[in-house]
């Protein structure tokens, strides 16, 4: 199994997208299908940006075995009070700075769920949020 | 794969084995081995970055020799509109068209005219909603090849309209054969090319089984032959027939200016284009209708085979464009012209798997784990002294069996220091004098 971690800083828009660019590069080297690559590209970018915009920092992980691609994130807070609401299209708590840069359309989590084969989110207010996505290779 | 034709080549005698080109290749297609650069055929996209960068002029673009035109009984020149931009203070495009006849061609067909037709074909495609957005221009063959290597998921975004030069070649041959009642294979159709990539696209066509072009001659070469005929010429016999929009295709953004998609973006310079393609792949620019990417700075006028400074050439093109009578392809191009020759691809564009570590995913995962382990021991300087562009690509080259860890001078130095310490350890602390004490 191939495993790589990417630390992601809160509010660091200048580096946002670097982790997802590296994830795409690795998947190309591994030879996954272009259709899957596109889905992972969209999902990993949203995942990375979510940490940048909403969390106080965290990390992203990529794991690949011969069955599937697993993309996960774990941040150090603040956590989501109402996960069901956060999953709704168009709902966002992004601040003005993020919105002024074109983020905060409220499509991040829905886009992840749409592109992944399996999507799980686990959040504890005050502690942080863990997201896991599975993409089947077959 | 290695039989693939590339216009970009290495002149071995001039190569010093420095690492300049290594660092600027957008597909990591160059390695320095045995003191000389080597181009990895399956990765090279013929962008010409290495040609621009190499201060020893060891990187060259192979084009056809000018005298090849005389192999044909009838000879047609296809001047890229960027050719006009090479002549400072040129006021009339007709002068360049006349000069092409003077140097040995029987007929001239402006590629700008075909750009007018391509413009209309693009407009028609833009009206069809069946493709993912943004549609990506197919005009720059380097960008198409970069997408094949680095952004395979964007292949379906590439608009299936042929390059203007291909449309020009087919039309030129057809018109000439009809007009002079000669067989099409007696006609040699030659492109005056600003870049290596378009030369390569003739031998390895994109989106069509066979190119309609018989050869490509370097713009720099043709420029030198044209100068005596252009200098001092005031009046021209030939009247250019392309619209100002077709001529404008020579500059970055010219295609968009002509086709006027609703929400569009033009980006030039290979690194800049890659940055934006990265965003398109991440699904961040879905509101964009059309993306025009040119590998060369400023567009085709910045091609590695041009002679004029790209900014000056851009300006010349603008002046020439403005001097032409106003006409737009949407009125100037007739439906008969639209139906004369094929305007669309008849072959699928396939992804290029040159970056793949192994045939099987399981094998590739093993190799990547191995690479990660090696990478942890490497210094991360990306110095290029090993001959690979980065520590990461060096780890990849080790895993692929092309080099060993001791090709890294930093690892080698550390190993030597370790050995030196060991040797020191072996030496006795207070060495006895070798010489026997002299008897007293």
PDB file of C-alpha atoms in Angstrom, chain A residues 1-4 20-22 24-26 28-32 34 37-38 41-42 45 64-66 103 137, chain B residues 149-153 156 278 281-284 351 355-358 361-362 364-365 368-369 371-372 392 396:
ATOM      1  CA  UNK A   1       0.000   0.000   0.000  1.00  0.00           C
ATOM      2  CA  UNK A   2       1.220   3.467  -0.912  1.00  0.00           C
ATOM      3  CA  UNK A   3       0.735   6.125   1.749  1.00  0.00           C
ATOM      4  CA  UNK A   4       1.539   9.860   1.709  1.00  0.00           C
ATOM      5  CA  UNK A  20      -4.065  17.986  -4.683  1.00  0.00           C
ATOM      6  CA  UNK A  21      -1.581  18.662  -7.501  1.00  0.00           C
ATOM      7  CA  UNK A  22       0.796  16.126  -5.958  1.00  0.00           C
ATOM      8  CA  UNK A  24      -2.935  13.910  -9.154  1.00  0.00           C
ATOM      9  CA  UNK A  25       0.689  13.477 -10.182  1.00  0.00           C
ATOM     10  CA  UNK A  26       0.983  10.304  -8.122  1.00  0.00           C
ATOM     11  CA  UNK A  28      -0.965   9.466 -13.008  1.00  0.00           C
ATOM     12  CA  UNK A  29       2.249   7.639 -12.154  1.00  0.00           C
ATOM     13  CA  UNK A  30       0.212   4.772 -10.762  1.00  0.00           C
ATOM     14  CA  UNK A  31      -1.797   4.615 -13.961  1.00  0.00           C
ATOM     15  CA  UNK A  32      -5.341   4.988 -12.623  1.00  0.00           C
ATOM     16  CA  UNK A  34      -8.603   9.209 -16.408  1.00  0.00           C
ATOM     17  CA  UNK A  37      -8.350  10.731 -11.807  1.00  0.00           C
ATOM     18  CA  UNK A  38     -10.799  13.499 -12.606  1.00  0.00           C
ATOM     19  CA  UNK A  41      -8.854  15.658  -8.563  1.00  0.00           C
ATOM     20  CA  UNK A  42     -12.103  17.454  -7.815  1.00  0.00           C
ATOM     21  CA  UNK A  45      -9.010  19.891  -4.146  1.00  0.00           C
ATOM     22  CA  UNK A  64      -3.581   3.542  -2.655  1.00  0.00           C
ATOM     23  CA  UNK A  65      -3.686  -0.232  -2.820  1.00  0.00           C
ATOM     24  CA  UNK A  66      -4.598  -2.457  -5.737  1.00  0.00           C
ATOM     25  CA  UNK A 103     -14.721  30.213  -2.433  1.00  0.00           C
ATOM     26  CA  UNK A 137     -10.156   1.155  -8.833  1.00  0.00           C
TER      27      UNK A 137
ATOM     28  CA  UNK B 149       0.915  13.433 -20.845  1.00  0.00           C
ATOM     29  CA  UNK B 150      -0.076  15.484 -17.798  1.00  0.00           C
ATOM     30  CA  UNK B 151      -3.837  16.070 -17.938  1.00  0.00           C
ATOM     31  CA  UNK B 152      -5.344  12.979 -19.566  1.00  0.00           C
ATOM     32  CA  UNK B 153      -8.674  13.689 -17.883  1.00  0.00           C
ATOM     33  CA  UNK B 156     -12.402  15.191 -23.785  1.00  0.00           C
ATOM     34  CA  UNK B 278      -4.339  22.207 -13.254  1.00  0.00           C
ATOM     35  CA  UNK B 281      -8.743  19.594 -13.982  1.00  0.00           C
ATOM     36  CA  UNK B 282      -9.724  20.351 -10.387  1.00  0.00           C
ATOM     37  CA  UNK B 283     -13.116  21.495 -11.629  1.00  0.00           C
ATOM     38  CA  UNK B 284     -12.514  25.104 -10.638  1.00  0.00           C
ATOM     39  CA  UNK B 351      -3.743   9.618 -23.269  1.00  0.00           C
ATOM     40  CA  UNK B 355       4.500   8.953 -16.599  1.00  0.00           C
ATOM     41  CA  UNK B 356       3.196   5.539 -15.537  1.00  0.00           C
ATOM     42  CA  UNK B 357       5.611   3.653 -13.267  1.00  0.00           C
ATOM     43  CA  UNK B 358       4.442   0.179 -14.244  1.00  0.00           C
ATOM     44  CA  UNK B 361      -1.325  -0.645 -10.674  1.00  0.00           C
ATOM     45  CA  UNK B 362       0.016  -3.145  -8.124  1.00  0.00           C
ATOM     46  CA  UNK B 364       3.299   0.831  -9.836  1.00  0.00           C
ATOM     47  CA  UNK B 365       2.348   0.967  -6.134  1.00  0.00           C
ATOM     48  CA  UNK B 368       6.171   4.247  -5.688  1.00  0.00           C
ATOM     49  CA  UNK B 369       6.716   2.872  -2.177  1.00  0.00           C
ATOM     50  CA  UNK B 371      10.646   5.632  -4.521  1.00  0.00           C
ATOM     51  CA  UNK B 372       9.288   7.139  -1.290  1.00  0.00           C
ATOM     52  CA  UNK B 392      11.932  12.882  -6.892  1.00  0.00           C
ATOM     53  CA  UNK B 396      12.040   7.359  -9.998  1.00  0.00           C
TER      54      UNK B 396
END
